[in-house]
Coordinates of C-alpha atoms in Angstrom, one line a residue:
X1 CA 104.5 -25.7 -26.4
X2 CA 104.2 -22.0 -27.4
X3 CA 100.4 -22.9 -27.6
X4 CA 100.0 -25.1 -24.6
X5 CA 101.6 -22.3 -22.7
X6 CA 99.4 -20.1 -24.3
X7 CA 96.1 -22.2 -23.1
X8 CA 97.8 -22.6 -19.5
X9 CA 98.6 -19.0 -18.7
X10 CA 95.0 -17.8 -20.3
X11 CA 92.3 -16.8 -17.3
X12 CA 88.7 -17.7 -17.6
X13 CA 86.6 -15.0 -18.2
X14 CA 84.4 -13.5 -15.7
X15 CA 80.7 -14.1 -15.9
X16 CA 78.7 -10.8 -15.7
X17 CA 75.2 -10.9 -14.2
X18 CA 73.3 -8.1 -15.5
X19 CA 69.7 -7.4 -13.3
X20 CA 66.8 -8.0 -15.3
X21 CA 64.5 -5.4 -15.0
X22 CA 60.6 -6.1 -14.4
X23 CA 58.5 -3.7 -16.2
X24 CA 56.4 -1.6 -13.9
X25 CA 52.8 -3.1 -15.6
X26 CA 53.8 -6.8 -14.7
X27 CA 54.6 -5.5 -11.3
X28 CA 50.8 -4.1 -10.9
X29 CA 49.5 -6.6 -12.2
X30 CA 51.4 -9.0 -9.5
X31 CA 50.1 -6.7 -6.8
X32 CA 46.5 -7.1 -8.3
X33 CA 46.0 -10.5 -8.1
X34 CA 48.1 -11.2 -5.2
X35 CA 45.6 -9.2 -3.3
X36 CA 42.1 -11.4 -3.1
X37 CA 39.1 -10.0 -4.6
X38 CA 36.5 -8.4 -2.4
X39 CA 33.4 -10.1 -3.4
X40 CA 30.1 -8.4 -2.5
X41 CA 28.4 -9.7 0.2
X42 CA 24.7 -11.1 -0.4
X43 CA 23.9 -9.3 2.5
X44 CA 23.9 -6.2 0.5
X45 CA 22.1 -6.8 -2.6
X46 CA 19.1 -8.3 -0.2
X47 CA 19.0 -4.9 1.7
X48 CA 18.9 -3.4 -1.7
X49 CA 16.0 -5.7 -2.9
X50 CA 14.3 -5.0 0.9
X51 CA 14.5 -1.1 0.2
X52 CA 13.1 -1.0 -3.0
X53 CA 10.5 -3.6 -1.9
X54 CA 10.0 -1.3 1.4
X55 CA 9.7 2.2 -1.5
X56 CA 7.4 0.3 -3.1
X57 CA 5.1 -1.4 -0.8
X58 CA 2.0 0.7 -1.6
X59 CA 2.3 0.5 -5.8
X60 CA 3.3 -3.7 -5.0
X61 CA 0.6 -4.2 -2.7
X62 CA -2.3 -2.5 -5.2
X63 CA -1.0 -4.7 -7.9
X64 CA -1.1 -7.8 -5.1
X65 CA -4.9 -6.6 -4.4
X66 CA -5.8 -6.3 -8.4
X67 CA -4.2 -9.8 -9.2
X68 CA -6.2 -11.0 -5.9
X69 CA -9.6 -9.3 -7.1
X70 CA -8.9 -10.7 -10.4
X71 CA -8.2 -14.7 -9.6
X72 CA -11.3 -14.1 -6.7
X73 CA -13.7 -13.3 -9.6
X74 CA -12.6 -15.5 -12.3
X75 CA -13.4 -18.6 -9.2
X76 CA -16.4 -16.4 -8.6
X77 CA -17.7 -16.7 -12.5
X78 CA -16.6 -20.3 -13.2
X79 CA -17.1 -22.2 -10.3
X80 CA -19.7 -20.7 -8.0
X81 CA -21.9 -18.6 -10.1
X82 CA -24.7 -20.3 -12.3
X83 CA -27.6 -17.4 -13.3
X84 CA -31.3 -19.5 -12.6
X85 CA -32.1 -18.0 -16.0
X86 CA -35.4 -16.8 -14.2
X87 CA -37.2 -13.6 -14.7
X88 CA -37.7 -12.9 -10.8
X89 CA -34.3 -14.3 -9.6
X90 CA -31.4 -13.3 -12.2
X91 CA -31.4 -9.5 -11.1
X92 CA -31.5 -10.6 -7.5
X93 CA -29.6 -13.1 -8.2
X94 CA -26.6 -11.3 -10.4
X95 CA -26.2 -8.0 -8.6
X96 CA -25.4 -9.8 -5.3
X97 CA -22.3 -11.2 -6.9
X98 CA -21.7 -8.2 -8.9
X99 CA -21.9 -6.2 -5.6
X100 CA -21.7 -8.3 -2.5
X101 CA -18.1 -8.5 -2.6
X102 CA -17.7 -5.0 -3.3
X103 CA -19.1 -4.8 0.3
X104 CA -17.4 -7.4 1.8
X105 CA -14.3 -5.6 0.7
X106 CA -15.4 -2.1 1.7
X107 CA -16.0 -3.7 5.5
X108 CA -12.2 -4.8 5.1
X109 CA -10.3 -2.3 3.7
X110 CA -12.3 -0.2 6.9
X111 CA -11.7 -2.9 9.5
X112 CA -8.1 -2.8 9.0
X113 CA -7.8 0.8 8.5
X114 CA -5.6 2.1 11.9
X115 CA -6.3 6.0 11.2
X116 CA -10.4 5.1 11.1
X117 CA -9.5 3.2 14.9
X118 CA -7.2 6.0 16.0
X119 CA -10.4 8.5 15.0
X120 CA -13.2 6.5 16.0
X121 CA -11.9 4.7 19.5
X122 CA -13.8 5.9 22.8
X123 CA -15.3 9.1 20.2
X124 CA -18.9 7.6 22.0
X125 CA -17.5 8.5 25.8
X126 CA -15.5 11.5 24.4
X127 CA -17.5 13.0 21.2
X128 CA -15.7 16.0 20.2
X129 CA -12.8 13.5 20.3
X130 CA -13.8 13.2 15.9
X131 CA -13.4 17.3 15.5
X132 CA -11.4 18.4 18.3
X133 CA -11.3 22.3 18.8
X134 CA -14.7 22.2 16.2
X135 CA -11.9 21.6 13.4
X136 CA -14.9 19.9 11.3
X137 CA -12.5 20.2 8.0
X138 CA -9.9 18.3 9.7
X139 CA -12.6 15.9 10.3
X140 CA -14.1 15.5 6.8
X141 CA -10.5 15.6 5.4
X142 CA -9.4 12.7 7.6
X143 CA -13.0 11.0 6.8
X144 CA -12.7 11.1 3.1
X145 CA -9.1 9.8 3.1
X146 CA -10.5 6.6 5.2
X147 CA -12.9 5.9 2.9
X148 CA -10.8 7.0 -0.5
X149 CA -8.4 4.2 1.0
X150 CA -10.9 1.4 1.7
X151 CA -13.2 2.2 -1.6
X152 CA -9.7 0.6 -3.5
X153 CA -10.8 -3.1 -3.7
X154 CA -14.4 -2.4 -3.7
X155 CA -13.7 -0.6 -7.4
X156 CA -10.9 -3.5 -8.6
X157 CA -13.9 -5.7 -8.2
X158 CA -16.8 -3.9 -9.4
X159 CA -14.3 -2.9 -12.9
X160 CA -13.0 -6.7 -13.6
X161 CA -16.3 -8.4 -13.0
X162 CA -18.1 -5.4 -15.2
X163 CA -15.6 -6.3 -18.0
X164 CA -16.0 -9.8 -17.4
X165 CA -19.7 -8.8 -18.2
X166 CA -21.3 -12.5 -16.8
X167 CA -22.9 -11.0 -13.4
X168 CA -24.3 -7.9 -15.5
X169 CA -25.9 -10.0 -17.9
X170 CA -27.7 -12.1 -15.4
X171 CA -28.8 -9.1 -13.6
X172 CA -29.7 -7.2 -16.3
X173 CA -32.1 -10.0 -17.8
X174 CA -33.9 -10.5 -14.7
X175 CA -35.6 -6.8 -15.1
X176 CA -39.0 -6.4 -16.1
X177 CA -40.3 -4.4 -18.9
X178 CA -38.9 -0.9 -18.3
X179 CA -36.3 1.4 -20.9
X180 CA -33.5 -0.3 -20.7
X181 CA -35.3 -3.9 -21.7
X182 CA -37.1 -2.0 -24.8
X183 CA -33.9 -0.2 -25.8
X184 CA -32.2 -4.2 -25.7
X185 CA -34.9 -5.5 -27.3
X186 CA -35.3 -2.7 -29.7
X187 CA -36.0 -4.2 -33.4
X188 CA -36.5 -7.4 -32.4
X189 CA -38.7 -10.0 -32.7
X190 CA -41.9 -9.8 -30.1
X191 CA -40.7 -12.8 -28.1
X192 CA -37.5 -10.8 -27.5
X193 CA -38.5 -9.8 -24.1
X194 CA -40.3 -12.8 -22.7
X195 CA -37.0 -15.0 -23.5
X196 CA -34.3 -12.5 -22.6
X197 CA -34.1 -14.1 -19.1
X198 CA -32.7 -17.2 -20.7
X199 CA -30.2 -15.6 -22.9
X200 CA -27.4 -16.0 -20.7
X201 CA -28.2 -19.7 -20.0
X202 CA -28.0 -19.9 -24.2
X203 CA -31.8 -21.8 -23.7
X204 CA -33.9 -19.0 -25.0
X205 CA -36.4 -20.1 -28.1
X206 CA -34.7 -16.8 -30.0
X207 CA -32.9 -17.5 -33.2
X208 CA -28.8 -18.0 -32.8
X209 CA -28.1 -15.0 -34.7
X210 CA -30.5 -12.9 -32.5
X211 CA -29.3 -15.1 -28.8
X212 CA -25.6 -14.0 -30.2
X213 CA -26.2 -10.3 -30.8
X214 CA -28.1 -9.8 -27.4
X215 CA -25.1 -11.6 -25.4
X216 CA -22.4 -9.6 -27.3
X217 CA -25.2 -6.2 -26.8
X218 CA -24.9 -7.0 -23.0
X219 CA -21.3 -8.0 -23.0
X220 CA -20.7 -4.4 -24.3
X221 CA -22.8 -2.2 -21.9
X222 CA -21.0 -4.0 -18.6
X223 CA -17.6 -3.7 -20.4
X224 CA -18.1 0.5 -21.1
X225 CA -19.6 0.4 -17.3
X226 CA -16.2 -1.0 -16.1
X227 CA -14.3 0.9 -18.0
X228 CA -16.2 4.4 -17.3
X229 CA -15.8 2.8 -13.8
X230 CA -12.1 2.6 -14.3
X231 CA -12.0 6.1 -16.2
X232 CA -13.7 8.2 -13.6
X233 CA -11.8 6.5 -10.5
X234 CA -8.3 7.4 -12.2
X235 CA -9.5 11.3 -12.9
X236 CA -10.9 11.7 -9.3
X237 CA -7.4 10.6 -8.2
X238 CA -5.8 13.0 -10.1
X239 CA -7.4 15.3 -9.6
X240 CA -7.8 14.9 -5.5
X241 CA -4.0 15.0 -5.8
X242 CA -3.4 17.9 -8.1
X243 CA -5.5 19.6 -6.0
X244 CA -4.0 18.6 -2.6
X245 CA -0.8 19.4 -3.6
X246 CA -1.3 22.9 -5.5
X247 CA -3.1 23.9 -1.3
X248 CA 0.1 22.2 0.5
X249 CA 2.0 25.4 2.0
X250 CA 5.6 23.7 2.1
X251 CA 7.5 22.0 -0.2
X252 CA 7.1 18.6 -2.0
X253 CA 10.5 17.0 -0.6
X254 CA 9.5 18.0 2.7
X255 CA 6.1 16.3 2.4
X256 CA 7.8 13.1 1.3
X257 CA 10.5 13.5 4.6
X258 CA 7.5 13.5 6.5
X259 CA 5.5 10.7 4.7
X260 CA 9.4 8.7 5.2
X261 CA 9.3 9.9 8.7
X262 CA 5.8 8.2 9.6
X263 CA 7.0 5.0 8.3
X264 CA 9.8 4.3 10.2
X265 CA 8.0 6.0 13.6
X266 CA 5.1 3.2 12.8
X267 CA 7.9 0.4 12.5
X268 CA 10.1 1.6 15.5
X269 CA 6.9 1.8 17.6
X270 CA 5.9 -1.7 16.9
X271 CA 9.0 -2.3 17.9
X272 CA 10.0 -0.7 20.8
X273 CA 6.6 -1.8 22.0
X274 CA 6.9 -5.3 21.8
X275 CA 10.5 -4.8 23.4
X276 CA 9.1 -3.3 26.5
X277 CA 6.1 -5.5 26.7
X278 CA 8.0 -8.8 26.2
X279 CA 10.3 -6.8 29.6
X280 CA 7.1 -5.9 31.3
X281 CA 5.9 -9.8 31.1
X282 CA 9.3 -11.2 31.6
X283 CA 9.2 -8.8 35.0
X284 CA 5.7 -9.6 36.5
X285 CA 6.5 -13.6 35.6
X286 CA 9.9 -12.9 37.4
X287 CA 7.8 -11.3 40.6
X288 CA 5.4 -13.7 40.8
X289 CA 7.3 -16.8 40.6
X290 CA 10.1 -15.8 43.0
X291 CA 7.7 -14.2 45.4
X292 CA 9.0 -10.6 45.4
X293 CA 7.8 -7.8 45.1
X294 CA 8.1 -6.2 41.3
X295 CA 10.9 -3.8 40.2
X296 CA 9.9 -0.4 39.2
X297 CA 8.8 -0.1 35.7
X298 CA 8.2 3.2 34.2
X299 CA 5.4 3.3 31.4
X300 CA 3.5 5.8 30.2
X301 CA 0.2 7.0 31.5
X302 CA -3.2 7.0 30.4
X303 CA -3.5 10.7 29.1
X304 CA 0.2 10.2 27.8
X305 CA -1.2 7.1 25.5
X306 CA -4.8 9.6 24.6
X307 CA -2.4 12.6 23.4
X308 CA 0.0 10.3 20.7
X309 CA -3.3 8.3 20.4
X310 CA -5.0 10.8 17.9
X311 CA -4.4 12.0 14.5
X312 CA -2.0 14.5 13.6
X313 CA -2.7 17.3 10.3
X314 CA 0.3 18.1 9.4
X315 CA 0.8 22.5 9.9
X316 CA 3.2 24.9 8.4
X317 CA 3.1 26.6 12.1
X318 CA 4.2 23.2 14.3
X319 CA 7.9 21.7 12.6
X320 CA 6.7 18.3 13.8
X321 CA 6.0 15.4 11.6
X322 CA 3.9 13.1 14.0
X323 CA 1.8 13.6 17.2
X324 CA 4.3 11.8 18.9
X325 CA 6.9 14.1 17.8
X326 CA 5.0 16.9 19.2
X327 CA 4.1 15.4 21.9
X328 CA 7.8 14.5 23.2
X329 CA 9.3 17.9 22.3
X330 CA 6.3 19.8 24.1
X331 CA 6.3 18.2 27.0
X332 CA 10.1 17.1 27.9
X333 CA 12.0 19.9 25.8
X334 CA 13.2 22.0 28.5
X335 CA 14.8 24.6 26.8
X336 CA 14.2 28.1 24.6
X337 CA 13.5 26.2 21.5
X338 CA 10.3 25.0 23.7
X339 CA 9.0 28.2 23.4
X340 CA 9.6 28.9 19.4
X341 CA 7.8 25.1 18.5
X342 CA 4.6 25.8 20.9
X343 CA 4.4 29.5 19.2
X344 CA 2.6 29.1 15.5
X345 CA 2.0 31.5 12.3
X346 CA -1.3 30.9 11.6
X347 CA -2.3 27.1 12.6
X348 CA -3.3 26.8 8.9
X349 CA -3.6 23.4 8.1
X350 CA -1.0 22.0 5.5
X351 CA -3.1 18.7 3.6

């Protein structure tokens, strides 16, 4: 009975609930998981790639030009070129295939050169436009830049064609007796000079060993000429750039900024021109179909177009980066700064 009374009077022990403390690291991990990760937009990668290609467009263009030149040379050599192996025709035929495409590429390079047309357009009616204010040095510099840019593709073609050697072999084998032929046939049989035109076709009556030696000699001469053109072109380009930068009166970064600004201005000009041309066409068509008087549409006059079409020569005395900037600031800027813009220190050119 005593034990029963003790069990009856015994109270249940209270349940102690302890607070579970979560370590801060788990809370941080939980918060990080609860926030959805922000993926990198695909447009950012595309813009980065586009910016890279835009900055390297000159190098990419030259590489593409070289690849196209090599492909064109291979097509000419393996598809359409067939040496006639005749003394009276070899020289003219080989020289035509060697120099003909170079002349065509030079003409195309001049045709697509915007700088040339900006300088040449209207010069028949106004010859002084070629060298305004008697600035013959600036005119000569522009012409040299135009020719250098147009000669890139022809030089590539000549280099690749000479390194291959097919056209040179055919052209030289058709020469008459001269110093070069005597050098080629030196210490050879007597019929070497007579059979030389047939050597590129492997149809000569010379011994096989002698025929192979002549082909290797002609191929070596052609490749030496090809590498000589490459070395001379690279040397001239390096010396020209060193001379231009050495005579520059402004820093390299300022010239880089001027180049970037000119490219952006050209791109924006095309966009603005397309936009204004579209609006003008819409305005004229609307006036025509509505049979109403057209609304006023301000456009630059002929003098303004003429002013901004001239080639700008970068000068230290002028704080401008293009002809358009100079025209805008000298025409529309009405402030004390205009006088500073109009005044020049010495007017020396920066190349």
